[in-house]
GROMACS .gro file of C-alpha atoms in nm:
model
  324
    1MET     CA    1  -2.479  -1.234  -2.182
    2ARG     CA    2  -2.539  -1.372  -1.835
    3ILE     CA    3  -2.243  -1.309  -1.612
    4GLY     CA    4  -2.220  -1.472  -1.271
    5LEU     CA    5  -2.029  -1.306  -0.989
    6CYS     CA    6  -1.960  -1.607  -0.767
    7VAL     CA    7  -1.984  -1.435  -0.431
    8ARG     CA    8  -2.254  -1.248  -0.246
    9GLY     CA    9  -2.205  -0.926  -0.055
   10PHE     CA   10  -1.941  -0.769  -0.281
   11ALA     CA   11  -2.166  -0.477  -0.366
   12GLY     CA   12  -1.882  -0.260  -0.494
   13ILE     CA   13  -1.772  -0.516  -0.754
   14LEU     CA   14  -2.132  -0.586  -0.857
   15LYS     CA   15  -2.193  -0.215  -0.912
   16ILE     CA   16  -1.877  -0.174  -1.120
   17LEU     CA   17  -1.957  -0.473  -1.340
   18ARG     CA   18  -2.312  -0.355  -1.405
   19GLU     CA   19  -2.187  -0.007  -1.494
   20GLN     CA   20  -1.913  -0.141  -1.722
   21LEU     CA   21  -2.137  -0.403  -1.888
   22PRO     CA   22  -2.475  -0.230  -1.929
   23GLU     CA   23  -2.583  -0.464  -2.210
   24ASP     CA   24  -2.544  -0.775  -1.995
   25GLU     CA   25  -2.719  -0.938  -1.702
   26VAL     CA   26  -2.482  -0.957  -1.407
   27PHE     CA   27  -2.607  -1.173  -1.122
   28GLU     CA   28  -2.451  -1.282  -0.794
   29CYS     CA   29  -2.447  -1.624  -0.634
   30ASP     CA   30  -2.252  -1.803  -0.366
   31GLN     CA   31  -2.077  -2.139  -0.361
   32SER     CA   32  -2.391  -2.324  -0.253
   33GLU     CA   33  -2.581  -2.189  -0.556
   34LEU     CA   34  -2.304  -2.229  -0.810
   35ALA     CA   35  -2.389  -2.579  -0.934
   36MET     CA   36  -2.748  -2.473  -1.002
   37LEU     CA   37  -2.675  -2.137  -1.166
   38ALA     CA   38  -2.348  -2.203  -1.352
   39PRO     CA   39  -2.519  -2.385  -1.643
   40THR     CA   40  -2.717  -2.066  -1.713
   41ALA     CA   41  -2.410  -1.841  -1.729
   42ASP     CA   42  -2.194  -1.738  -2.025
   43VAL     CA   43  -1.921  -1.604  -1.798
   44LEU     CA   44  -1.827  -1.684  -1.439
   45ILE     CA   45  -1.624  -1.447  -1.222
   46PRO     CA   46  -1.504  -1.661  -0.931
   47THR     CA   47  -1.338  -1.407  -0.698
   48ILE     CA   48  -1.276  -1.635  -0.393
   49CYS     CA   49  -1.518  -1.913  -0.497
   50PRO     CA   50  -1.369  -2.247  -0.612
   51ILE     CA   51  -1.465  -2.353  -0.966
   52PRO     CA   52  -1.429  -2.734  -0.963
   53ALA     CA   53  -1.440  -2.976  -1.256
   54SER     CA   54  -1.812  -3.045  -1.214
   55ILE     CA   55  -1.901  -2.685  -1.302
   56PHE     CA   56  -1.767  -2.733  -1.655
   57ALA     CA   57  -2.003  -3.022  -1.734
   58GLY     CA   58  -2.262  -2.908  -1.986
   59GLY     CA   59  -2.415  -2.564  -1.980
   60ARG     CA   60  -2.324  -2.265  -2.194
   61LEU     CA   61  -2.012  -2.143  -2.015
   62LYS     CA   62  -1.771  -1.965  -2.249
   63LEU     CA   63  -1.528  -1.795  -2.011
   64VAL     CA   64  -1.404  -1.799  -1.652
   65GLN     CA   65  -1.272  -1.449  -1.590
   66GLN     CA   66  -1.106  -1.383  -1.255
   67TYR     CA   67  -1.154  -1.046  -1.089
   68GLY     CA   68  -0.783  -1.017  -1.017
   69VAL     CA   69  -0.483  -1.247  -1.040
   70GLY     CA   70  -0.540  -1.569  -0.843
   71LEU     CA   71  -0.642  -1.878  -1.041
   72ASP     CA   72  -0.546  -2.140  -0.781
   73SER     CA   73  -0.911  -2.229  -0.702
   74ILE     CA   74  -1.008  -2.303  -1.064
   75ASP     CA   75  -0.979  -2.646  -1.229
   76ILE     CA   76  -0.791  -2.514  -1.532
   77ALA     CA   77  -0.718  -2.860  -1.672
   78THR     CA   78  -1.087  -2.945  -1.698
   79ALA     CA   79  -1.168  -2.601  -1.836
   80THR     CA   80  -0.908  -2.654  -2.107
   81SER     CA   81  -1.038  -3.000  -2.193
   82VAL     CA   82  -1.387  -2.862  -2.261
   83GLY     CA   83  -1.266  -2.549  -2.439
   84VAL     CA   84  -1.340  -2.287  -2.175
   85PRO     CA   85  -1.073  -2.017  -2.149
   86VAL     CA   86  -0.966  -1.908  -1.802
   87CYS     CA   87  -0.834  -1.552  -1.778
   88ASN     CA   88  -0.715  -1.317  -1.508
   89VAL     CA   89  -0.609  -0.954  -1.474
   90PRO     CA   90  -0.238  -0.882  -1.412
   91SER     CA   91  -0.191  -0.695  -1.089
   92VAL     CA   92   0.036  -0.412  -1.200
   93GLY     CA   93  -0.125  -0.103  -1.346
   94THR     CA   94  -0.479  -0.163  -1.229
   95GLY     CA   95  -0.418  -0.047  -0.874
   96ASN     CA   96  -0.419  -0.404  -0.744
   97ALA     CA   97  -0.046  -0.467  -0.703
   98GLU     CA   98  -0.006  -0.113  -0.579
   99SER     CA   99  -0.278  -0.162  -0.314
  100VAL     CA  100  -0.140  -0.498  -0.201
  101ALA     CA  101   0.207  -0.346  -0.171
  102GLU     CA  102   0.073  -0.068   0.051
  103LEU     CA  103  -0.096  -0.321   0.280
  104ALA     CA  104   0.223  -0.527   0.304
  105ILE     CA  105   0.407  -0.221   0.430
  106ALA     CA  106   0.121  -0.142   0.667
  107HIS     CA  107   0.170  -0.487   0.820
  108LEU     CA  108   0.544  -0.424   0.852
  109LEU     CA  109   0.474  -0.103   1.040
  110MET     CA  110   0.204  -0.253   1.261
  111LEU     CA  111   0.436  -0.537   1.359
  112SER     CA  112   0.755  -0.335   1.401
  113ARG     CA  113   0.584  -0.070   1.613
  114ASP     CA  114   0.355  -0.320   1.791
  115ILE     CA  115   0.048  -0.114   1.710
  116PRO     CA  116  -0.202  -0.351   1.881
  117ASP     CA  117  -0.014  -0.313   2.211
  118ALA     CA  118   0.026   0.062   2.153
  119ILE     CA  119  -0.353   0.090   2.131
  120ARG     CA  120  -0.386  -0.103   2.457
  121LYS     CA  121  -0.127   0.119   2.625
  122PHE     CA  122  -0.311   0.432   2.510
  123LYS     CA  123  -0.632   0.306   2.670
  124ILE     CA  124  -0.462   0.271   3.010
  125LYS     CA  125  -0.289   0.610   2.972
  126LYS     CA  126   0.059   0.463   2.939
  127VAL     CA  127   0.292   0.706   2.759
  128GLY     CA  128   0.601   0.614   2.552
  129ALA     CA  129   0.536   0.241   2.527
  130PRO     CA  130   0.570  -0.008   2.373
  131LEU     CA  131   0.928   0.016   2.254
  132GLY     CA  132   0.915  -0.040   1.879
  133ARG     CA  133   1.163  -0.124   1.608
  134CYS     CA  134   1.261   0.102   1.320
  135LEU     CA  135   1.239  -0.012   0.959
  136TRP     CA  136   1.524   0.220   0.870
  137GLY     CA  137   1.850   0.028   0.862
  138SER     CA  138   1.679  -0.313   0.854
  139THR     CA  139   1.681  -0.585   0.587
  140VAL     CA  140   1.360  -0.688   0.409
  141CYS     CA  141   1.345  -1.012   0.209
  142ILE     CA  142   1.070  -1.028  -0.055
  143VAL     CA  143   0.988  -1.390  -0.141
  144GLY     CA  144   0.825  -1.384  -0.484
  145TYR     CA  145   0.959  -1.092  -0.685
  146GLY     CA  146   0.685  -1.056  -0.944
  147GLY     CA  147   0.454  -0.765  -1.002
  148VAL     CA  148   0.348  -0.727  -0.638
  149GLY     CA  149   0.701  -0.786  -0.512
  150GLU     CA  150   0.838  -0.514  -0.735
  151GLU     CA  151   0.572  -0.268  -0.616
  152ILE     CA  152   0.661  -0.351  -0.255
  153ALA     CA  153   1.029  -0.284  -0.329
  154ARG     CA  154   0.941   0.042  -0.502
  155ARG     CA  155   0.762   0.167  -0.192
  156LEU     CA  156   1.025   0.043   0.051
  157GLN     CA  157   1.298   0.252  -0.108
  158GLY     CA  158   1.196   0.556   0.091
  159PHE     CA  159   1.237   0.369   0.420
  160GLY     CA  160   1.614   0.326   0.396
  161VAL     CA  161   1.608  -0.053   0.408
  162ARG     CA  162   1.825  -0.316   0.244
  163ILE     CA  163   1.613  -0.522   0.004
  164ILE     CA  164   1.669  -0.886  -0.089
  165ALA     CA  165   1.451  -1.024  -0.369
  166VAL     CA  166   1.390  -1.395  -0.419
  167SER     CA  167   1.226  -1.521  -0.738
  168ARG     CA  168   1.195  -1.857  -0.910
  169SER     CA  169   1.429  -1.762  -1.194
  170GLY     CA  170   1.644  -1.504  -1.021
  171PRO     CA  171   1.782  -1.186  -1.177
  172ASN     CA  172   1.829  -1.347  -1.519
  173GLY     CA  173   1.467  -1.455  -1.562
  174SER     CA  174   1.251  -1.363  -1.857
  175ARG     CA  175   1.016  -1.132  -1.668
  176PRO     CA  176   1.085  -0.765  -1.751
  177ARG     CA  177   1.218  -0.570  -1.453
  178ASP     CA  178   1.181  -0.203  -1.378
  179THR     CA  179   1.542  -0.091  -1.349
  180THR     CA  180   1.440   0.221  -1.157
  181VAL     CA  181   1.348  -0.003  -0.861
  182LYS     CA  182   1.667  -0.057  -0.666
  183ILE     CA  183   1.721  -0.386  -0.485
  184ASP     CA  184   2.042  -0.480  -0.310
  185LEU     CA  185   2.044  -0.853  -0.383
  186HIS     CA  186   1.836  -1.070  -0.617
  187VAL     CA  187   1.869  -1.448  -0.600
  188ASP     CA  188   1.681  -1.744  -0.739
  189GLN     CA  189   1.458  -1.956  -0.519
  190SER     CA  190   1.721  -2.226  -0.465
  191LEU     CA  191   1.910  -1.978  -0.247
  192LEU     CA  192   1.615  -1.886  -0.025
  193LEU     CA  193   1.756  -2.063   0.281
  194ASP     CA  194   2.089  -1.887   0.231
  195VAL     CA  195   1.943  -1.536   0.245
  196VAL     CA  196   1.634  -1.556   0.466
  197GLY     CA  197   1.848  -1.553   0.780
  198GLU     CA  198   1.974  -1.206   0.691
  199ALA     CA  199   1.625  -1.055   0.703
  200ASP     CA  200   1.455  -0.861   0.980
  201PHE     CA  201   1.132  -0.881   0.784
  202VAL     CA  202   1.016  -1.138   0.527
  203ILE     CA  203   0.731  -1.056   0.291
  204VAL     CA  204   0.570  -1.341   0.099
  205GLY     CA  205   0.438  -1.237  -0.241
  206ALA     CA  206   0.471  -1.563  -0.437
  207PRO     CA  207   0.164  -1.699  -0.619
  208ALA     CA  208   0.001  -2.021  -0.492
  209THR     CA  209   0.111  -2.238  -0.782
  210SER     CA  210   0.147  -2.610  -0.718
  211GLU     CA  211   0.523  -2.563  -0.683
  212ASN     CA  212   0.483  -2.281  -0.431
  213LYS     CA  213   0.237  -2.442  -0.192
  214GLY     CA  214   0.426  -2.491   0.134
  215LEU     CA  215   0.721  -2.297  -0.006
  216VAL     CA  216   0.768  -2.128   0.330
  217GLY     CA  217   0.790  -2.429   0.559
  218TRP     CA  218   0.980  -2.522   0.871
  219SER     CA  219   1.322  -2.508   0.701
  220VAL     CA  220   1.263  -2.147   0.600
  221LEU     CA  221   1.097  -2.034   0.923
  222SER     CA  222   1.359  -2.196   1.145
  223SER     CA  223   1.632  -2.026   0.940
  224MET     CA  224   1.492  -1.681   1.015
  225LYS     CA  225   1.613  -1.463   1.299
  226SER     CA  226   1.419  -1.510   1.621
  227THR     CA  227   1.358  -1.133   1.611
  228ALA     CA  228   1.226  -1.137   1.253
  229TYR     CA  229   0.867  -1.097   1.136
  230ILE     CA  230   0.692  -1.256   0.839
  231VAL     CA  231   0.409  -1.101   0.635
  232ASN     CA  232   0.193  -1.290   0.386
  233VAL     CA  233  -0.001  -1.094   0.121
  234ALA     CA  234   0.012  -1.370  -0.144
  235ARG     CA  235  -0.202  -1.678  -0.071
  236GLY     CA  236  -0.236  -1.869   0.255
  237PRO     CA  237  -0.101  -2.206   0.134
  238VAL     CA  238   0.234  -2.056   0.028
  239ILE     CA  239   0.318  -2.074   0.401
  240ASP     CA  240   0.282  -2.411   0.571
  241TYR     CA  241   0.027  -2.360   0.851
  242LYS     CA  242   0.171  -2.615   1.096
  243ALA     CA  243   0.523  -2.484   1.046
  244LEU     CA  244   0.416  -2.123   1.101
  245ARG     CA  245   0.219  -2.205   1.412
  246LYS     CA  246   0.511  -2.405   1.554
  247ALA     CA  247   0.758  -2.127   1.472
  248LEU     CA  248   0.540  -1.875   1.654
  249GLU     CA  249   0.473  -2.099   1.954
  250GLU     CA  250   0.843  -2.183   1.993
  251ASP     CA  251   0.955  -1.821   1.944
  252LYS     CA  252   1.153  -1.909   1.633
  253ILE     CA  253   1.020  -1.584   1.486
  254ALA     CA  254   0.884  -1.270   1.652
  255GLY     CA  255   0.546  -1.249   1.482
  256ALA     CA  256   0.341  -1.260   1.165
  257GLY     CA  257   0.113  -1.036   0.962
  258LEU     CA  258  -0.146  -1.226   0.760
  259ASP     CA  259  -0.387  -1.094   0.500
  260VAL     CA  260  -0.445  -1.436   0.340
  261PHE     CA  261  -0.527  -1.773   0.495
  262TRP     CA  262  -0.545  -2.146   0.435
  263SER     CA  263  -0.922  -2.133   0.403
  264GLU     CA  264  -1.141  -1.824   0.379
  265PRO     CA  265  -1.316  -1.695   0.574
  266PHE     CA  266  -1.070  -1.817   0.836
  267ASP     CA  267  -1.164  -1.909   1.193
  268PRO     CA  268  -1.090  -1.605   1.413
  269ASN     CA  269  -1.058  -1.841   1.712
  270ASP     CA  270  -0.783  -2.049   1.551
  271PRO     CA  271  -0.498  -2.121   1.797
  272ILE     CA  272  -0.250  -1.935   1.576
  273PHE     CA  273  -0.402  -1.608   1.697
  274ARG     CA  274  -0.286  -1.678   2.052
  275GLN     CA  275   0.054  -1.577   1.922
  276ASN     CA  276   0.182  -1.240   1.799
  277VAL     CA  277  -0.023  -1.234   1.478
  278ILE     CA  278  -0.184  -0.935   1.311
  279ALA     CA  279  -0.465  -1.038   1.075
  280THR     CA  280  -0.663  -0.855   0.809
  281PRO     CA  281  -0.946  -1.021   0.610
  282HIS     CA  282  -0.786  -1.052   0.263
  283ILE     CA  283  -0.814  -0.680   0.189
  284GLY     CA  284  -0.485  -0.637   0.003
  285GLY     CA  285  -0.650  -0.546  -0.326
  286SER     CA  286  -0.968  -0.406  -0.175
  287THR     CA  287  -0.937  -0.038  -0.254
  288GLU     CA  288  -1.169   0.173  -0.468
  289ARG     CA  289  -0.896   0.238  -0.723
  290SER     CA  290  -0.798  -0.128  -0.747
  291LEU     CA  291  -1.154  -0.260  -0.784
  292LEU     CA  292  -1.235  -0.007  -1.056
  293GLY     CA  293  -0.914  -0.075  -1.248
  294ILE     CA  294  -0.970  -0.450  -1.236
  295GLY     CA  295  -1.338  -0.411  -1.325
  296ARG     CA  296  -1.254  -0.216  -1.639
  297ALA     CA  297  -1.005  -0.483  -1.747
  298VAL     CA  298  -1.259  -0.760  -1.680
  299ALA     CA  299  -1.523  -0.578  -1.886
  300ARG     CA  300  -1.281  -0.529  -2.175
  301ASN     CA  301  -1.208  -0.901  -2.187
  302ILE     CA  302  -1.578  -0.988  -2.180
  303ASP     CA  303  -1.628  -0.747  -2.469
  304ARG     CA  304  -1.349  -0.927  -2.655
  305LEU     CA  305  -1.537  -1.253  -2.601
  306ARG     CA  306  -1.855  -1.091  -2.730
  307ASN     CA  307  -1.680  -0.962  -3.041
  308GLY     CA  308  -1.488  -1.282  -3.119
  309GLU     CA  309  -1.153  -1.119  -3.047
  310THR     CA  310  -0.847  -1.276  -2.885
  311LEU     CA  311  -0.878  -1.279  -2.508
  312LYS     CA  312  -0.608  -1.123  -2.296
  313ASP     CA  313  -0.417  -1.288  -2.012
  314CYS     CA  314  -0.551  -1.636  -2.077
  315ALA     CA  315  -0.402  -1.906  -1.853
  316ASN     CA  316  -0.498  -2.185  -2.093
  317PRO     CA  317  -0.450  -2.055  -2.447
  318GLY     CA  318  -0.509  -2.409  -2.574
  319ALA     CA  319  -0.877  -2.374  -2.488
  320ILE     CA  320  -1.110  -2.297  -2.777
  321SER     CA  321  -1.253  -1.947  -2.762
  322GLY     CA  322  -1.462  -1.737  -2.990
  323GLY     CA  323  -1.748  -1.495  -3.018
  324ILE     CA  324  -2.106  -1.552  -2.922
   0.00000   0.00000   0.00000
């Protein structure tokens, strides 16, 4: 099969795919080449590349398989209408959710201890500054208590914090919960405004579904403590850009840690970075363990396609699928 990795420069992923799929031809392309090369591919792996409706016109495409969780950039409705399954890899257990959770906590620590300013102080030989804040004894609100959210909570337990979880369906939802992960309060999304003001730190882990885009807007940000920080390791559009920028400029919140953005790559000269913002370039899941775990799961699903078996983690099970 011809398998297109829809991004250039991700040498680690390309290497893993070629090792895991030695029988297949794995090629790389970027967004500008996609329209030309997609008709020659059996499988597309979008990563961060949008897969619009036009890509599904004609060609031999049999599967869009994401290298991770996010499917927000794929026209799933069109894929379904032409019988192309769209699949992803759940974050927990591959190293992805675990890696994202670690980065979320890294952002909390960088913000609470003002690490950028600490580095500046070190360079001018200033000792004992800046004065930081301790996570211990604080309240952390996790907005989006799915797989990543639960892994964040698991890792926060050792910090002695109070944890509030917010999910669409609340504590009585259908998603299985790990009862060994202790949270102090779990509410459904309708109560977000009621609890966000209790938090010293807010971590956004909700997926960028159509319902969640702009979920964290002015009403949420203006309800936070002026001393609170927000961290986004989900998708950029879950936080409303204008609202976040205004909240930072008007000191409604103390700062933000961003690993995801409203477009990527994001402009490093954007005015939002004049405020107290720590940014990392969407590296939440970019660890060796995560990429290998995801790559193995991707390869297994492609082998299922090859063998005419039922695909796993299909977002559009109504699409027609089968062997080749």
